[in-house]
PDB file of C-alpha atoms and ligand atoms in Angstrom:
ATOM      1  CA  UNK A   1     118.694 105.928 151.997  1.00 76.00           C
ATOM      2  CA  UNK A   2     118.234 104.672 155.519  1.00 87.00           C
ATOM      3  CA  UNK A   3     119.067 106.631 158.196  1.00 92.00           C
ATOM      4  CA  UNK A   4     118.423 107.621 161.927  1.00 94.00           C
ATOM      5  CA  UNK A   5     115.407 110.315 160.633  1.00 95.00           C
ATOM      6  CA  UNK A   6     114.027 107.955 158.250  1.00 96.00           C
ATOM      7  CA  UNK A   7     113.461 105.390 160.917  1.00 97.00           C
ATOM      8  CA  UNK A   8     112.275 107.785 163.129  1.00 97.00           C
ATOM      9  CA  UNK A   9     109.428 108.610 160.790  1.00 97.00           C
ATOM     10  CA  UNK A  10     108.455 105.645 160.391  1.00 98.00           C
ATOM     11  CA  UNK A  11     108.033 104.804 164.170  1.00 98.00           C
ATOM     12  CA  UNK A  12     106.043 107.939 164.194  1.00 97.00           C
ATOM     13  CA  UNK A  13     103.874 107.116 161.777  1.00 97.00           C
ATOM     14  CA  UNK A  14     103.547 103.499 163.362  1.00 97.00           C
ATOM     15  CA  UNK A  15     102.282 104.766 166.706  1.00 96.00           C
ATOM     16  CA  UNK A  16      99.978 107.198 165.226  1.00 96.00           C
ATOM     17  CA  UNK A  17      98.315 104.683 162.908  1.00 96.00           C
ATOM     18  CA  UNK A  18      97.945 101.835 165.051  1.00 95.00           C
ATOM     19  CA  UNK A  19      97.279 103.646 168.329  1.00 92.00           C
ATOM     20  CA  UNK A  20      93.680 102.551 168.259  1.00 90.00           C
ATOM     21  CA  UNK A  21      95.520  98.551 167.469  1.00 92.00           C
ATOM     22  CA  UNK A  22      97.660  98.276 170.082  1.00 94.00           C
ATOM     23  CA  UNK A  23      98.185  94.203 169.595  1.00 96.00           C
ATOM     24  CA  UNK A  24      99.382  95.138 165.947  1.00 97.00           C
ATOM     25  CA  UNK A  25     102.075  97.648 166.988  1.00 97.00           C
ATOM     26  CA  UNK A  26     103.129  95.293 169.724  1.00 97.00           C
ATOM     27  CA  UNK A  27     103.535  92.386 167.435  1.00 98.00           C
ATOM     28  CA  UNK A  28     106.083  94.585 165.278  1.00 98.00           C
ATOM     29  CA  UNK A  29     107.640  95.285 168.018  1.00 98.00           C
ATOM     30  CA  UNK A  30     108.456  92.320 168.478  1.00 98.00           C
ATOM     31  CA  UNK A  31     108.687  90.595 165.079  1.00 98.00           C
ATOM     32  CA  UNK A  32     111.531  93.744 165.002  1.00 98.00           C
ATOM     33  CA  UNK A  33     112.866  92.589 168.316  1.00 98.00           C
ATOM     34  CA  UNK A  34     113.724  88.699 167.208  1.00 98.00           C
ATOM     35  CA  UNK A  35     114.683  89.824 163.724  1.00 98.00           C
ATOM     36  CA  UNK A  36     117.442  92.342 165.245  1.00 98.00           C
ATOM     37  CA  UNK A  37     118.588  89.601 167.191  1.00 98.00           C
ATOM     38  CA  UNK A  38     118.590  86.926 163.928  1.00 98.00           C
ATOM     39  CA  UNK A  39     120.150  89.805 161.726  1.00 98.00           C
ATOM     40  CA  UNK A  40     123.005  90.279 164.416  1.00 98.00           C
ATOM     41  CA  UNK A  41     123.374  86.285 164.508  1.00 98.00           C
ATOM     42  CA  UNK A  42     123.801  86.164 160.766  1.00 98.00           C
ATOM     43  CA  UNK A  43     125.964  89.095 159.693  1.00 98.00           C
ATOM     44  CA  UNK A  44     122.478  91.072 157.985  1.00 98.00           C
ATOM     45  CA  UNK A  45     122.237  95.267 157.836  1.00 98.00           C
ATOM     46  CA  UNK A  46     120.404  95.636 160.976  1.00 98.00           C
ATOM     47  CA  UNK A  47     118.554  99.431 159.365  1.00 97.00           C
ATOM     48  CA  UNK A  48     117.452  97.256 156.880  1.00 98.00           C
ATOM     49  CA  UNK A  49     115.778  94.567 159.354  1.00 98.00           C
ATOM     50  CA  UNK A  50     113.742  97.366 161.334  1.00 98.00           C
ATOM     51  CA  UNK A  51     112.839  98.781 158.063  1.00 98.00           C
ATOM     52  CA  UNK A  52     111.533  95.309 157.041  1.00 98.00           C
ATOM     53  CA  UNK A  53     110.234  94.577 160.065  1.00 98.00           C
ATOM     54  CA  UNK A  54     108.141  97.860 160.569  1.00 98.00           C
ATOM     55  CA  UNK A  55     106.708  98.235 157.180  1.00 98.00           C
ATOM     56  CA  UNK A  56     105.775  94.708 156.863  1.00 98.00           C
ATOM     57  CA  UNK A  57     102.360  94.633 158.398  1.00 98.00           C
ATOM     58  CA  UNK A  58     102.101  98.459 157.780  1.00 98.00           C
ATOM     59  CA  UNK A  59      98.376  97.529 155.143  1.00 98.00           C
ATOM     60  CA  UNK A  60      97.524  94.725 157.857  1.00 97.00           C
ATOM     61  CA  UNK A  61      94.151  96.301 158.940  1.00 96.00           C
ATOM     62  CA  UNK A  62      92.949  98.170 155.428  1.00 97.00           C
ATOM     63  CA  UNK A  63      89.767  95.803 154.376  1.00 97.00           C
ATOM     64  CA  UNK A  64      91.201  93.312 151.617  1.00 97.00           C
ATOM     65  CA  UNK A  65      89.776  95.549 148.272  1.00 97.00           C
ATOM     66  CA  UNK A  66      92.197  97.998 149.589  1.00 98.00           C
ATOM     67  CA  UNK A  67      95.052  95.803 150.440  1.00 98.00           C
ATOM     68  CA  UNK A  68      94.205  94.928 146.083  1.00 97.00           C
ATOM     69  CA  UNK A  69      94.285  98.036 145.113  1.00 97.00           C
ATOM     70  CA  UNK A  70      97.271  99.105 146.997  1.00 97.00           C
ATOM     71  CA  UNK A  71      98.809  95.569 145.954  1.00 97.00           C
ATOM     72  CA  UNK A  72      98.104  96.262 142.052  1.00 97.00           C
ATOM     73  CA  UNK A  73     100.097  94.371 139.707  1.00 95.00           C
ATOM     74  CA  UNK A  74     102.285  92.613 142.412  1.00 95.00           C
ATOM     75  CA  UNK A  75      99.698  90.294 142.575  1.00 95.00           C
ATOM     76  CA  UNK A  76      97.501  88.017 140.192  1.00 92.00           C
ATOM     77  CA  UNK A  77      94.699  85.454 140.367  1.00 87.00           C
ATOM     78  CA  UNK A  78      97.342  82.975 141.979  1.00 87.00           C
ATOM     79  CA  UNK A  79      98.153  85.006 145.243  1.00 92.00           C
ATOM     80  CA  UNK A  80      96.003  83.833 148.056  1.00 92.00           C
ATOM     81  CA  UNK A  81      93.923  86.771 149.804  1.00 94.00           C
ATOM     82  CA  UNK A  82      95.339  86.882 152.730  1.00 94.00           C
ATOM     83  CA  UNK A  83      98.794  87.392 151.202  1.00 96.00           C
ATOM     84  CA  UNK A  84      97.503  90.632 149.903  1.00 97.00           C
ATOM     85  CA  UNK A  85      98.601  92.892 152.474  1.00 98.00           C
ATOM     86  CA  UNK A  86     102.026  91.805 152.275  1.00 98.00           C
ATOM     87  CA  UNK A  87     102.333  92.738 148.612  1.00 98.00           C
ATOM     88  CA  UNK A  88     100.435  96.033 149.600  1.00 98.00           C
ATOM     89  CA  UNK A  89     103.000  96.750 152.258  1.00 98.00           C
ATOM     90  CA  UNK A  90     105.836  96.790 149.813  1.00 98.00           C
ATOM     91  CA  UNK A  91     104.118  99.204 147.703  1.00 98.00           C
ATOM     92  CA  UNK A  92     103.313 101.110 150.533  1.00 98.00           C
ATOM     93  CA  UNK A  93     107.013 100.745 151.945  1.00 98.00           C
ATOM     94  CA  UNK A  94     108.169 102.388 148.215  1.00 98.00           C
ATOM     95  CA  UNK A  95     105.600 104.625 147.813  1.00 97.00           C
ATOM     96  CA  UNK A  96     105.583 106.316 151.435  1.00 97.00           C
ATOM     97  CA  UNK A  97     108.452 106.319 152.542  1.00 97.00           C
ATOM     98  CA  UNK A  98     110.769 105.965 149.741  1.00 97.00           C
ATOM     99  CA  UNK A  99     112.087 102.762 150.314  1.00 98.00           C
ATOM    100  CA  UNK A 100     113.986 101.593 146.846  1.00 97.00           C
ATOM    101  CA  UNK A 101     116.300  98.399 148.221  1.00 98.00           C
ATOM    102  CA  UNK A 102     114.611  95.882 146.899  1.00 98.00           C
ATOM    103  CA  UNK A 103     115.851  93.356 149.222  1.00 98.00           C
ATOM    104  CA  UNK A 104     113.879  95.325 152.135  1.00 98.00           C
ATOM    105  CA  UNK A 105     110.560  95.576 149.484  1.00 98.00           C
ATOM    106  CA  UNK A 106     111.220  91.431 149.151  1.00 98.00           C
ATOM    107  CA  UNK A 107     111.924  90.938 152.695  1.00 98.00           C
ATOM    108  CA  UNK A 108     108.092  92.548 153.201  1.00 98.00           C
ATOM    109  CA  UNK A 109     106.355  91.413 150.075  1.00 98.00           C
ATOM    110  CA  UNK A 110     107.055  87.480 151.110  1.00 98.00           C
ATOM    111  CA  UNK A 111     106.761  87.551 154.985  1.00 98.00           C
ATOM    112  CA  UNK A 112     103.372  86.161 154.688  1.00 97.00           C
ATOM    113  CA  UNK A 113     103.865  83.216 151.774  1.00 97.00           C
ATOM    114  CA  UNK A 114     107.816  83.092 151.802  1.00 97.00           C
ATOM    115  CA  UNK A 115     109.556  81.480 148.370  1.00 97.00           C
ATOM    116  CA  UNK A 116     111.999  79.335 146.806  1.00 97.00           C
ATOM    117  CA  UNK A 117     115.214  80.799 147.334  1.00 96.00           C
ATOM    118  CA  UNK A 118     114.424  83.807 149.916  1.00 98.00           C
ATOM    119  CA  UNK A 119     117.433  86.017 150.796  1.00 98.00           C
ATOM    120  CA  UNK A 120     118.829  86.136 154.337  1.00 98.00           C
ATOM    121  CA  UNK A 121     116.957  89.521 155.341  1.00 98.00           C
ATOM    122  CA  UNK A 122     113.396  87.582 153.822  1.00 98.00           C
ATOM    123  CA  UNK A 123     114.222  84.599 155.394  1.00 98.00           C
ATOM    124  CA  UNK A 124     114.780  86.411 158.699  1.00 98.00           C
ATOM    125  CA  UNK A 125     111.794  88.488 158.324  1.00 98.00           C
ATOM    126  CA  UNK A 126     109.450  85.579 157.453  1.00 98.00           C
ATOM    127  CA  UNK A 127     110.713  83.781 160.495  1.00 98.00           C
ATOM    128  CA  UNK A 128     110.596  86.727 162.488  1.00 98.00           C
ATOM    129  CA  UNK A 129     106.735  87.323 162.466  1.00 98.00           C
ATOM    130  CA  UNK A 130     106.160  83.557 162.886  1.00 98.00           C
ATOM    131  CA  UNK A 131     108.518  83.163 165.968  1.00 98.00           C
ATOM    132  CA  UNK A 132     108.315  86.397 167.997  1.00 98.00           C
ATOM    133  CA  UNK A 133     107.348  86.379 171.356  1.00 97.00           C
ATOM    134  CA  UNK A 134     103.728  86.628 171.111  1.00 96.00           C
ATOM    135  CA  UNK A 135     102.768  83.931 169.498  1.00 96.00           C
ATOM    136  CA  UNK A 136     101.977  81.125 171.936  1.00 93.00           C
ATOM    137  CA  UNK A 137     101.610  78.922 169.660  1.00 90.00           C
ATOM    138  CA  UNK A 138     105.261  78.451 168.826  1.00 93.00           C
ATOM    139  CA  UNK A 139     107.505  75.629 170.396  1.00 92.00           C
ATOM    140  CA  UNK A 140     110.556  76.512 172.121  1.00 94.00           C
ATOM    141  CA  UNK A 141     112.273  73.556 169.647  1.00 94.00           C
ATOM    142  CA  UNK A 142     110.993  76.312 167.141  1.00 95.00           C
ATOM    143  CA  UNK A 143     112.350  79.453 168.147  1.00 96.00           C
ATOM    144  CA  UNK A 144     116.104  76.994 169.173  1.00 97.00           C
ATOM    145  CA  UNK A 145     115.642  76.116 165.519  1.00 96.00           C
ATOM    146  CA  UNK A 146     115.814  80.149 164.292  1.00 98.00           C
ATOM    147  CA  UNK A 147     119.134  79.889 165.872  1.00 98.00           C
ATOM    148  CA  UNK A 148     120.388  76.798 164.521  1.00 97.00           C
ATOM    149  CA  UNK A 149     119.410  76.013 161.435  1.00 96.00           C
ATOM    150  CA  UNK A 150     117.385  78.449 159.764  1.00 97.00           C
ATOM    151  CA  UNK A 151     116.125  76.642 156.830  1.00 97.00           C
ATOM    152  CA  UNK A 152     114.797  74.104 158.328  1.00 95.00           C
ATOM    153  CA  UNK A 153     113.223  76.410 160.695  1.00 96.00           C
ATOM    154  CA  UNK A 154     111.528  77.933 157.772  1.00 97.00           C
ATOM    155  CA  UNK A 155     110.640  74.667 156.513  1.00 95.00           C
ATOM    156  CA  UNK A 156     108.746  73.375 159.564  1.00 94.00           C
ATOM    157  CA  UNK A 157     107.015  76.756 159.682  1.00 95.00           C
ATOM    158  CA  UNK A 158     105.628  76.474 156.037  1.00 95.00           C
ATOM    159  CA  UNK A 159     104.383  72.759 156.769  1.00 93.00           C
ATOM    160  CA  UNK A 160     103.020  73.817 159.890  1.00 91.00           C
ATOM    161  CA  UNK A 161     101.233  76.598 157.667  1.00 93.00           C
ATOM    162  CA  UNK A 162      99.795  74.059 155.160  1.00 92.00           C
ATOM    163  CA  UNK A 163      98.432  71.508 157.852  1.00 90.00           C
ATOM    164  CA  UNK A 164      96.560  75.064 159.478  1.00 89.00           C
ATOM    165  CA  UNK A 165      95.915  76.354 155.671  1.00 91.00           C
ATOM    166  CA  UNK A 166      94.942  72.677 154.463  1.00 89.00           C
ATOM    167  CA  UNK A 167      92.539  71.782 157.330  1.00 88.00           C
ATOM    168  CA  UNK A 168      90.628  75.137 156.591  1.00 88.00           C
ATOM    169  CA  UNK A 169      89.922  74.286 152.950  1.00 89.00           C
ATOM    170  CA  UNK A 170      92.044  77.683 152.541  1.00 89.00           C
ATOM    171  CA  UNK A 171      93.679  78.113 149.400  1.00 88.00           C
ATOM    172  CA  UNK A 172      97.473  77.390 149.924  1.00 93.00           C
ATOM    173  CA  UNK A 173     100.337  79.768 148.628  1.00 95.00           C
ATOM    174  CA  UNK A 174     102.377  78.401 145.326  1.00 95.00           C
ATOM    175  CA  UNK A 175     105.560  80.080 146.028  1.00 96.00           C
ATOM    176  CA  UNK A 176     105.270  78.447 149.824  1.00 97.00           C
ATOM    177  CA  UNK A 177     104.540  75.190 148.080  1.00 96.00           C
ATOM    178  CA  UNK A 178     107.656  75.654 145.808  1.00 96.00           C
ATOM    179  CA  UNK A 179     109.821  76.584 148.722  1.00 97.00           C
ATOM    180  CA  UNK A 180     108.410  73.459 150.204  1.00 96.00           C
ATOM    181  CA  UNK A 181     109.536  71.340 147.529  1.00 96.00           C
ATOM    182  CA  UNK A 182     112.608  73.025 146.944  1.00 96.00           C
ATOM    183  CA  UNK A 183     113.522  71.920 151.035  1.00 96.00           C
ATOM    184  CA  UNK A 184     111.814  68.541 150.421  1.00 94.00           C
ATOM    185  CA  UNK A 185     114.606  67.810 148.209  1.00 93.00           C
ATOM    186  CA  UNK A 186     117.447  68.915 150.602  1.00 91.00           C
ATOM    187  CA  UNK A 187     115.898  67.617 154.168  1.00 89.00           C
ATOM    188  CA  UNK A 188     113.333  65.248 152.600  1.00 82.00           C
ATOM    189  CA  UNK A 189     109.932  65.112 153.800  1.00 77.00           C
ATOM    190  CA  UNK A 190     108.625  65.859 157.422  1.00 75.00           C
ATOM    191  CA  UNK A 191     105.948  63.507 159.110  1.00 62.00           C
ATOM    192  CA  UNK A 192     106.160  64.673 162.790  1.00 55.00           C
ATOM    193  CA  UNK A 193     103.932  66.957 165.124  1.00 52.00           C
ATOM    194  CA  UNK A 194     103.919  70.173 162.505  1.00 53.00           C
ATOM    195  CA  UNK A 195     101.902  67.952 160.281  1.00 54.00           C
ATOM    196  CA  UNK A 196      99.425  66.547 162.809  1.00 55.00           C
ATOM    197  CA  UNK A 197      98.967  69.549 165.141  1.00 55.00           C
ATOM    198  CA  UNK A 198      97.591  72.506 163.774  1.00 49.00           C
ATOM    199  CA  UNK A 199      95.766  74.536 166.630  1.00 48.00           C
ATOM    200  CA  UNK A 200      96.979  78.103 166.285  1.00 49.00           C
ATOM    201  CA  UNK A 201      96.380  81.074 164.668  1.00 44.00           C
ATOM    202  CA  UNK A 202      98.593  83.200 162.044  1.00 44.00           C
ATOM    203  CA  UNK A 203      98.139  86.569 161.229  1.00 39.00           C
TER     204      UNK A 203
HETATM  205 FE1  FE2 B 301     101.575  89.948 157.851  1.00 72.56          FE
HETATM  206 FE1  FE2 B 302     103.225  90.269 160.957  1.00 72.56          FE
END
């Protein structure tokens, strides 16, 4: 059960383990910060966003064999590698700290590859640690879009993730191609600047 003591915990444990990585506790800060705000916007259990949003890059700096073996069976041979953490996270989210909602576990498990038919909390999650304030990279037509149409903010972000992903001969996420086709199909496709301008960084 969430609660005031649970939460506290877990910003407890966040500021001991990532004193030495300040830049990582900052950016859950704020991925926490925008997602409280989008959660507020569209009716979500705000306990359940900061849970989300704190746990989800909890595995973000243990080397990737760890971020497997903490994973385990949540992923296979299709996940890309730098997905693992996410998966990890969940595990660690259930294991640690007793989180059993699974639409929290979700909301952390996909905030890195996203998927066909995401829930509100995942969608606002995913869009949360794409949008929040430190990441220059992100338009201001962008973070307007979080607000107004949050699909197709989602959308744009997972084509703007395949141009980066696709011009790095990286290995590209199924379940963000299958949300991409699944949003193909509603907006159609998308030949604009998030296809030809890929000069950021995600992590
Ligand atoms: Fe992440
Ligand atoms: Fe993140």
């Amino acid at each position: 059960m969430i609660n005031e003591a649970l939460i506290q915990n877990i910003e407890d444990y966040l500021k001991t383990k990532f004193k030495p990585k300040s830049h990582r506790l900052k950016h859950i800060y704020n991925v926490k910060k925008v997602a409280v705000t989008l959660g507020n916007l569209y009716k979500v259990d705000i306990p359940s966003v900061v849970v989300a949003s704190y746990l989800h890059d909890i595995t973000k700096h243990e080397t990737l064999e760890e971020n497997r073996c903490l994973a385990g069976s949540l992923i296979n041979e299709e996940t890309p590698e730098p997905c693992y953490h996410a998966f990890a996270a969940a595990n660690v989210a259930k294991d640690l700290f007793g989180i059993k909602n699974q639409n929290i576990l979700n909301a952390i498990k996909y905030h890195c590859s996203g998927r066909y038919n995401q829930s509100l909390l995942e969608k606002i999650i995913f869009v949360s640690d794409f949008i929040e304030e430190g990441r220059d990279f992100v338009s201001a037509d962008l973070r307007q879009l979080a607000i107004t149409d949050l699909d197709m903010c989602i959308y744009k972000i997972m084509l703007q993730t395949k141009a980066y992903i696709t011009k790095n001969n990286q290995e590209f996420s199924k379940l963000t191609q299958a949300a991409i086709n699944y949003y193909e199909k509603i907006y159609g496709g998308i030949n604009d600047w998030y296809f030809k301008n890929s000069i950021w960084n995600i992590s």
